[in-house]
Short mmCIF file of C-alpha atoms in Angstrom, two decimals:
data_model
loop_
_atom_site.label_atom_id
_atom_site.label_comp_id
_atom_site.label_asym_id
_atom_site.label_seq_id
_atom_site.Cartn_x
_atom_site.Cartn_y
_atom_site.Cartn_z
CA UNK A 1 40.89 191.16 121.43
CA UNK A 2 38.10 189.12 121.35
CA UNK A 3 34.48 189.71 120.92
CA UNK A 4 33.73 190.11 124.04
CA UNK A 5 36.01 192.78 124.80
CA UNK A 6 38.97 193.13 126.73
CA UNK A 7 37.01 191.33 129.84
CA UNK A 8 36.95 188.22 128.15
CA UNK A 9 33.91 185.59 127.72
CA UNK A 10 32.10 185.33 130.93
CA UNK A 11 32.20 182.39 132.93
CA UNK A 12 30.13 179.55 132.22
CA UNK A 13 27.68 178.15 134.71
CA UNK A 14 28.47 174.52 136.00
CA UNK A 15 26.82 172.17 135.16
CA UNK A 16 26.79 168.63 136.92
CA UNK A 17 28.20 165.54 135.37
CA UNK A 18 29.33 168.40 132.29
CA UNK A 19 32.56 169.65 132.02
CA UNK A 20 32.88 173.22 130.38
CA UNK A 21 35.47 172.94 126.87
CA UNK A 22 34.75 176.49 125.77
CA UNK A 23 32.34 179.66 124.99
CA UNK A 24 31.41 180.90 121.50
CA UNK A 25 29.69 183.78 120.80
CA UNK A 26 26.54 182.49 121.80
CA UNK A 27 27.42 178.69 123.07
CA UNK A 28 28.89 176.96 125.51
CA UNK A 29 29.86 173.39 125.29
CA UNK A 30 30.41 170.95 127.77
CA UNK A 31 31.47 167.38 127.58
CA UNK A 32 30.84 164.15 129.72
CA UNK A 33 32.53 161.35 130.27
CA UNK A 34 31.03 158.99 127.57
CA UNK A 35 32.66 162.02 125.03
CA UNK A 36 29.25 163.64 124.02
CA UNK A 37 28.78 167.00 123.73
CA UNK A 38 26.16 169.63 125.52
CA UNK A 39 25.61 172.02 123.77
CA UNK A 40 24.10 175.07 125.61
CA UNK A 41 22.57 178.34 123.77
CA UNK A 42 22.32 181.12 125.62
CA UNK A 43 20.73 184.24 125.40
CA UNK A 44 23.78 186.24 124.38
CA UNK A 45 23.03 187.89 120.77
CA UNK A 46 26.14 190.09 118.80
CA UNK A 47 26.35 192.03 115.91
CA UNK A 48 29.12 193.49 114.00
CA UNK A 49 31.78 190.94 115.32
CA UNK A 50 31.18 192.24 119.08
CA UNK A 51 29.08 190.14 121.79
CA UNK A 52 26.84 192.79 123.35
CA UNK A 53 26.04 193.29 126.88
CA UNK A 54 22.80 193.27 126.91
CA UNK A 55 20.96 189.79 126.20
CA UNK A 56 17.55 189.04 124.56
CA UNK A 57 15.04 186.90 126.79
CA UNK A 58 14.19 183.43 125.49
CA UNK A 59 16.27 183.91 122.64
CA UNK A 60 18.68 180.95 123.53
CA UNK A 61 15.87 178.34 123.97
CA UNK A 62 14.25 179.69 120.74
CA UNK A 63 17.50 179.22 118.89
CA UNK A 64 17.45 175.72 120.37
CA UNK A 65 13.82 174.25 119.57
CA UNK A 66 13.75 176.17 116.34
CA UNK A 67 16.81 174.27 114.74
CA UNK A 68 15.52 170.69 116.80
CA UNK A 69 12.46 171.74 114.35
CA UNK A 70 14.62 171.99 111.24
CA UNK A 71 16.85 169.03 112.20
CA UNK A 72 13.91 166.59 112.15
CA UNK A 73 12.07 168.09 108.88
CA UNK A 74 15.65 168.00 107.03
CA UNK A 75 16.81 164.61 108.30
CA UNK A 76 16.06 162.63 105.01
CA UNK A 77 18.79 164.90 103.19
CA UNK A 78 21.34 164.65 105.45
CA UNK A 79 22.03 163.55 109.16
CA UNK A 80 22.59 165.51 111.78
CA UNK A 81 24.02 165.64 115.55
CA UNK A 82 21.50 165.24 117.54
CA UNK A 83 21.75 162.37 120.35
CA UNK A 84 19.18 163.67 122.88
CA UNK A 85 17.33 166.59 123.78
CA UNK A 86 16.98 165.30 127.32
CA UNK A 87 19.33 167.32 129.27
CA UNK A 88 20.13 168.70 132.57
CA UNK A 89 17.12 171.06 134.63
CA UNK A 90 19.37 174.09 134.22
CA UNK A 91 19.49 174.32 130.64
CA UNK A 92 16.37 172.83 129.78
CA UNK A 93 14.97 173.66 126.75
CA UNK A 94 18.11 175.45 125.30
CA UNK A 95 20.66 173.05 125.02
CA UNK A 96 21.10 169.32 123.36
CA UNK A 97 23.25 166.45 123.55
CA UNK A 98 25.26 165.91 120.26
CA UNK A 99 27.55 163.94 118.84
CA UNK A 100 30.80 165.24 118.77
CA UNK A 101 32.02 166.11 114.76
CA UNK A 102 35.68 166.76 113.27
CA UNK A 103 34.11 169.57 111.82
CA UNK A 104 35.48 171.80 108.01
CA UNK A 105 37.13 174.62 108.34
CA UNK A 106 34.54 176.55 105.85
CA UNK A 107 31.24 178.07 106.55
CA UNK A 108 29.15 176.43 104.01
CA UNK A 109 26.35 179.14 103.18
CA UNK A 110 23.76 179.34 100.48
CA UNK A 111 21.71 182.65 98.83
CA UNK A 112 18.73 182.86 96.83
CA UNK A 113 18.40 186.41 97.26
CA UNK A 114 20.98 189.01 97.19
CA UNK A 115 21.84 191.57 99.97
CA UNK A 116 24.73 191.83 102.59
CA UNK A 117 28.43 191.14 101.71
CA UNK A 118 26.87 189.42 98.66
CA UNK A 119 25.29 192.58 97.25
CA UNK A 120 28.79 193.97 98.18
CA UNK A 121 30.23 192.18 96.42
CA UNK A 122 27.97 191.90 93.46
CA UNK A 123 28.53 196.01 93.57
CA UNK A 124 32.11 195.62 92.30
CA UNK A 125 32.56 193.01 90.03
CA UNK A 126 28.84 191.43 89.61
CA UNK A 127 29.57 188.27 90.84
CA UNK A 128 29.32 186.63 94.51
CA UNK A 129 32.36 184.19 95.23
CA UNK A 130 32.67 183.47 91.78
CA UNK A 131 28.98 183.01 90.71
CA UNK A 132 28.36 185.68 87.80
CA UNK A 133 25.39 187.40 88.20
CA UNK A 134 22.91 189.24 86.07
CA UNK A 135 23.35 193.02 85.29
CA UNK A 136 20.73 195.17 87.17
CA UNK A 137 20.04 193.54 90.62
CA UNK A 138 18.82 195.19 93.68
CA UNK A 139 19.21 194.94 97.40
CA UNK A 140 16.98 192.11 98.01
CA UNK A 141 16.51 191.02 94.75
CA UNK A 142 15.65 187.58 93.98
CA UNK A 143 18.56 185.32 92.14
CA UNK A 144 17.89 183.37 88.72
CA UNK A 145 18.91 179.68 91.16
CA UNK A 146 20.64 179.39 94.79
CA UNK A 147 24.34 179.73 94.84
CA UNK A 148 26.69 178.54 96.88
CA UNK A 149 28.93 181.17 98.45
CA UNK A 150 31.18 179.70 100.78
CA UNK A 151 33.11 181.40 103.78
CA UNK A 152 36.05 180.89 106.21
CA UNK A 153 35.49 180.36 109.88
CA UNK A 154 36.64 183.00 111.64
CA UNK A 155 37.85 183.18 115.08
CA UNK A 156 35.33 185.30 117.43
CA UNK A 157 35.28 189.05 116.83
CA UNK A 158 37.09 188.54 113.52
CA UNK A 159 35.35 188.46 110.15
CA UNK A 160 34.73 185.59 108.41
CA UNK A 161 36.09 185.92 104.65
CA UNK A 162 33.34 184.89 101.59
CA UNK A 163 35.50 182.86 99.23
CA UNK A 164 35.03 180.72 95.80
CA UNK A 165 34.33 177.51 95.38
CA UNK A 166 37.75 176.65 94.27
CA UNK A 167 39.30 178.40 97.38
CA UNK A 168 37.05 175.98 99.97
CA UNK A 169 37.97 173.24 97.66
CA UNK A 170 41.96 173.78 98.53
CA UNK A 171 40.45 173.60 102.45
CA UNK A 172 38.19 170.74 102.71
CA UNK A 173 39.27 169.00 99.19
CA UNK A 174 37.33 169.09 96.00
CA UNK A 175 35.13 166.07 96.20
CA UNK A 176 34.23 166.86 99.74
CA UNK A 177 33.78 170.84 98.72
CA UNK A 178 31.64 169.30 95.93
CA UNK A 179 29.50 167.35 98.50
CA UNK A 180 29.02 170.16 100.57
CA UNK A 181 27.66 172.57 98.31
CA UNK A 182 25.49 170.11 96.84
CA UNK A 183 24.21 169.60 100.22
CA UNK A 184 23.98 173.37 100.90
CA UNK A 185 21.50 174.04 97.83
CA UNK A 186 19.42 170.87 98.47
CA UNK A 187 18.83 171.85 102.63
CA UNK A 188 18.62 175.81 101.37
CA UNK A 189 15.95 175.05 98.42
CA UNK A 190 13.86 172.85 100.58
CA UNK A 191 14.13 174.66 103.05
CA UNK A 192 13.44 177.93 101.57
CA UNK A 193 10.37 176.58 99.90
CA UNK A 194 9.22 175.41 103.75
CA UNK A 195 9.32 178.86 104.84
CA UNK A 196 7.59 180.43 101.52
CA UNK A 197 4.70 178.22 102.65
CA UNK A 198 4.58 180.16 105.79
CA UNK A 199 4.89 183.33 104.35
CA UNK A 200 8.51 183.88 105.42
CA UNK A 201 11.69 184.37 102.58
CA UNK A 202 14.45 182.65 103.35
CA UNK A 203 17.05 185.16 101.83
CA UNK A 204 20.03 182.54 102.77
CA UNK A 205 21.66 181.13 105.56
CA UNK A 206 24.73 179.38 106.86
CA UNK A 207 25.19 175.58 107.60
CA UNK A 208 28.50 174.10 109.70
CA UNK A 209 28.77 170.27 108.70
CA UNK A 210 31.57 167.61 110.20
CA UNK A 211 32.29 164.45 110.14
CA UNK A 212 31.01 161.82 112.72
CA UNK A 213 32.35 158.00 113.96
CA UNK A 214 30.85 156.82 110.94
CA UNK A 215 32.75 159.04 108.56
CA UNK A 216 29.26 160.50 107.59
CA UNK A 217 29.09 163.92 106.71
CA UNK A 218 27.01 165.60 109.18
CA UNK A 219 24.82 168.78 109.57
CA UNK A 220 26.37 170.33 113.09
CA UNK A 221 25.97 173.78 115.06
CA UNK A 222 22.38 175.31 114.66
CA UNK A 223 20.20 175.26 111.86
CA UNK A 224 17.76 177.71 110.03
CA UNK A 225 17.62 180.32 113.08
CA UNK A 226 17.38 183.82 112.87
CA UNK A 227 21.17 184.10 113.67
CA UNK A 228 22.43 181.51 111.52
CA UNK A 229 19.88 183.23 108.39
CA UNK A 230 17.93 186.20 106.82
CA UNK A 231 14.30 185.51 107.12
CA UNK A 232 12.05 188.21 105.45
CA UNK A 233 8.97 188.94 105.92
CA UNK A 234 7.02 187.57 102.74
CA UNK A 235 4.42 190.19 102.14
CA UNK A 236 6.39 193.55 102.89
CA UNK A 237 9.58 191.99 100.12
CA UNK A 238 10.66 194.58 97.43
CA UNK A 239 13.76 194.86 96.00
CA UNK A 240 15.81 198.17 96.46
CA UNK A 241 14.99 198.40 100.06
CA UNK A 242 15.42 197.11 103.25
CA UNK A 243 13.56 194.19 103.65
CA UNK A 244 11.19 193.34 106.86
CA UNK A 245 13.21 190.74 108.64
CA UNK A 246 12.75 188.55 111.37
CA UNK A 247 16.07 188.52 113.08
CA UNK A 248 18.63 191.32 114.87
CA UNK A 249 18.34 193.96 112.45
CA UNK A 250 16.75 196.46 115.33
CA UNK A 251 19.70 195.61 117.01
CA UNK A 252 22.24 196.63 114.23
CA UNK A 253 20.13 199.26 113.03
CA UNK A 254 20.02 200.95 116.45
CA UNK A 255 23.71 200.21 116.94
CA UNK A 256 24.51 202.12 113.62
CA UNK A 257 22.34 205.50 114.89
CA UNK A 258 23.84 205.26 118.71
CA UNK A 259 27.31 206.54 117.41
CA UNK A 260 28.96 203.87 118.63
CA UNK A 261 32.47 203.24 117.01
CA UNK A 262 31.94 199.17 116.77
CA UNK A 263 35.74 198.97 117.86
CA UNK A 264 35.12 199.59 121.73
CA UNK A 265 32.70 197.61 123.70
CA UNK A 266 29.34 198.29 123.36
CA UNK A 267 26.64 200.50 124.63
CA UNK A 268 23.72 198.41 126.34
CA UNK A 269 20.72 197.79 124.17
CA UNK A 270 17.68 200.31 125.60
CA UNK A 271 14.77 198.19 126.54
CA UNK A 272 12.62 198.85 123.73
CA UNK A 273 14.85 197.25 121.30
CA UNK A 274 15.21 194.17 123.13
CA UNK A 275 11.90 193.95 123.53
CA UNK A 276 10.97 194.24 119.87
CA UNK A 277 13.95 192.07 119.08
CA UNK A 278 12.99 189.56 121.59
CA UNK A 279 9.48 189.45 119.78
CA UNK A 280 10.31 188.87 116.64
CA UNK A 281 12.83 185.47 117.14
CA UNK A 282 9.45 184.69 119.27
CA UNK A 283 7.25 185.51 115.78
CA UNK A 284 10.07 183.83 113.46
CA UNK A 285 9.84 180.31 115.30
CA UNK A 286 5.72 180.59 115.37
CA UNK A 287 5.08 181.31 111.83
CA UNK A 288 8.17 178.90 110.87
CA UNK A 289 7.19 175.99 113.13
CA UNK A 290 3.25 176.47 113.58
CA UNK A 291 3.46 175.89 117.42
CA UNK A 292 3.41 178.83 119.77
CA UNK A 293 6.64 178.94 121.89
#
């Protein structure tokens, strides 16, 4: 079953001179016939491998300008898929026009701080997909550098699987696995030291790269959102605690004390919680971009 349930994705809307290819958790993509890609966000949000019912407002167009932000501001590192964010009336604002990628079959993620399946991880055998750690660390704590933790890609409403470096080298080859993390830690570090400036930790995050006509390696999918990263709320960090976060953590957190079973579909989100989740992607892409939405 996917994560949508046993109803299936819903349809996507049509959109002229576009035809649909498929529906991701929260994407749809269309193509034309010059091969380009529209990429569409919606406001769809999930959490714990299931696509709720219930969507946030805005949160599909903030997902959208906030990574066009990032995109531009990261360029000089690496390029990325952008053609054109001129696109049809219907989806204006929350979709783009990118080049189409053969994209690797690993999530390429980076973490300077540790929480999550890393600080899972770290529990057991204090180390996070093969980077040995220092005895002692805390939820939230801060790590001695940025590592590298890749993951698989799984389909939706399966997990994807954190593995070592040496694992996503047998996927995508070792020079290539080499490129990629180097490219991971240099986007992560700058911009993690971006978002310090604005008072916002960038715990980690999660890049998808391909390759395009050129045979360049090329940053795809979103970048730097809240649903693509942990952004924390400078001031309010301490380690051995929940952090403040700017992302769907009222979401999961009510999810956890509804009683829901997170194996059937869903309860819909009450109306306060999407309203206080809806405010803070709103607060994540003002503080992080300087421009009011």
């Amino acid at each position: 079953m996917s994560g949508f349930g046993a109803a299936g994705a819903p349809p996507a809307p049509s959109i002229d001179g576009w035809k649909h290819l498929r529906t991701g958790k929260v994407r749809d993509l269309y193509t034309n016939e010059s091969g380009e890609i529209l990429l569409v966000a919606s406001d769809r949000i999930s959490a714990f491998d299931w696509v709720l019912p219930t969507t946030i407002p805005n949160k599909g167009a903030i997902l959208t300008q906030l990574s066009l932000f990032w995109f531009e501001l990261l360029a000089d590192i690496v390029p990325n898929h952008i053609i054109s964010d001129d696109v049809p009336a219907s989806v204006a604002d929350r979709a783009v026009i990118v080049q189409p990628l053969e994209m690797f079959a690993i999530e390429c993620v980076a973490r300077g701080y540790l929480t999550g399946s890393g600080l899972t991880e770290y529990k057991s055998n204090q180390a996070v997909c093969g980077n040995a750690l220092p005895a002692g660390l805390l939820d939230g704590s801060q790590l001695p550098a940025s590592i590298f933790t890749p993951a698989t890609k799984a389909e939706i409403g399966d997990h994807d699987i954190n593995i070592d470096f040496d694992s996503a080298a047998k996927i995508v080859g070792a020079d290539q696995a080499e490129e990629l993390r180097d490219l991971t830690i240099r986007l992560y570090d700058t911009a993690a030291d971006f978002s310090r400036s604005r008072g916002i930790i960038l715990a980690d995050t999660k890049f998808e790269f391909g390759i395009n006509m050129a045979g360049e390696i090329t940053l795809g999918d979103e970048a730097l959102t809240p649903d693509s990263s942990r952004f924390w709320e400078a001031d309010g960090w301490a380690p051995g605690k929940s952090q403040p976060s700017f992302d769907k953590q009222f979401v999961r957190d009510w999810l956890t004390s509804s009683g829901w079973d997170k194996k059937s579909t869903p309860p819909e989100l009450p109306a306060e919680i999407v309203e206080k989740t809806a405010a803070r992607y709103e607060q994540a892409f003002e503080r992080i971009t300087g421009s009011k939405f």
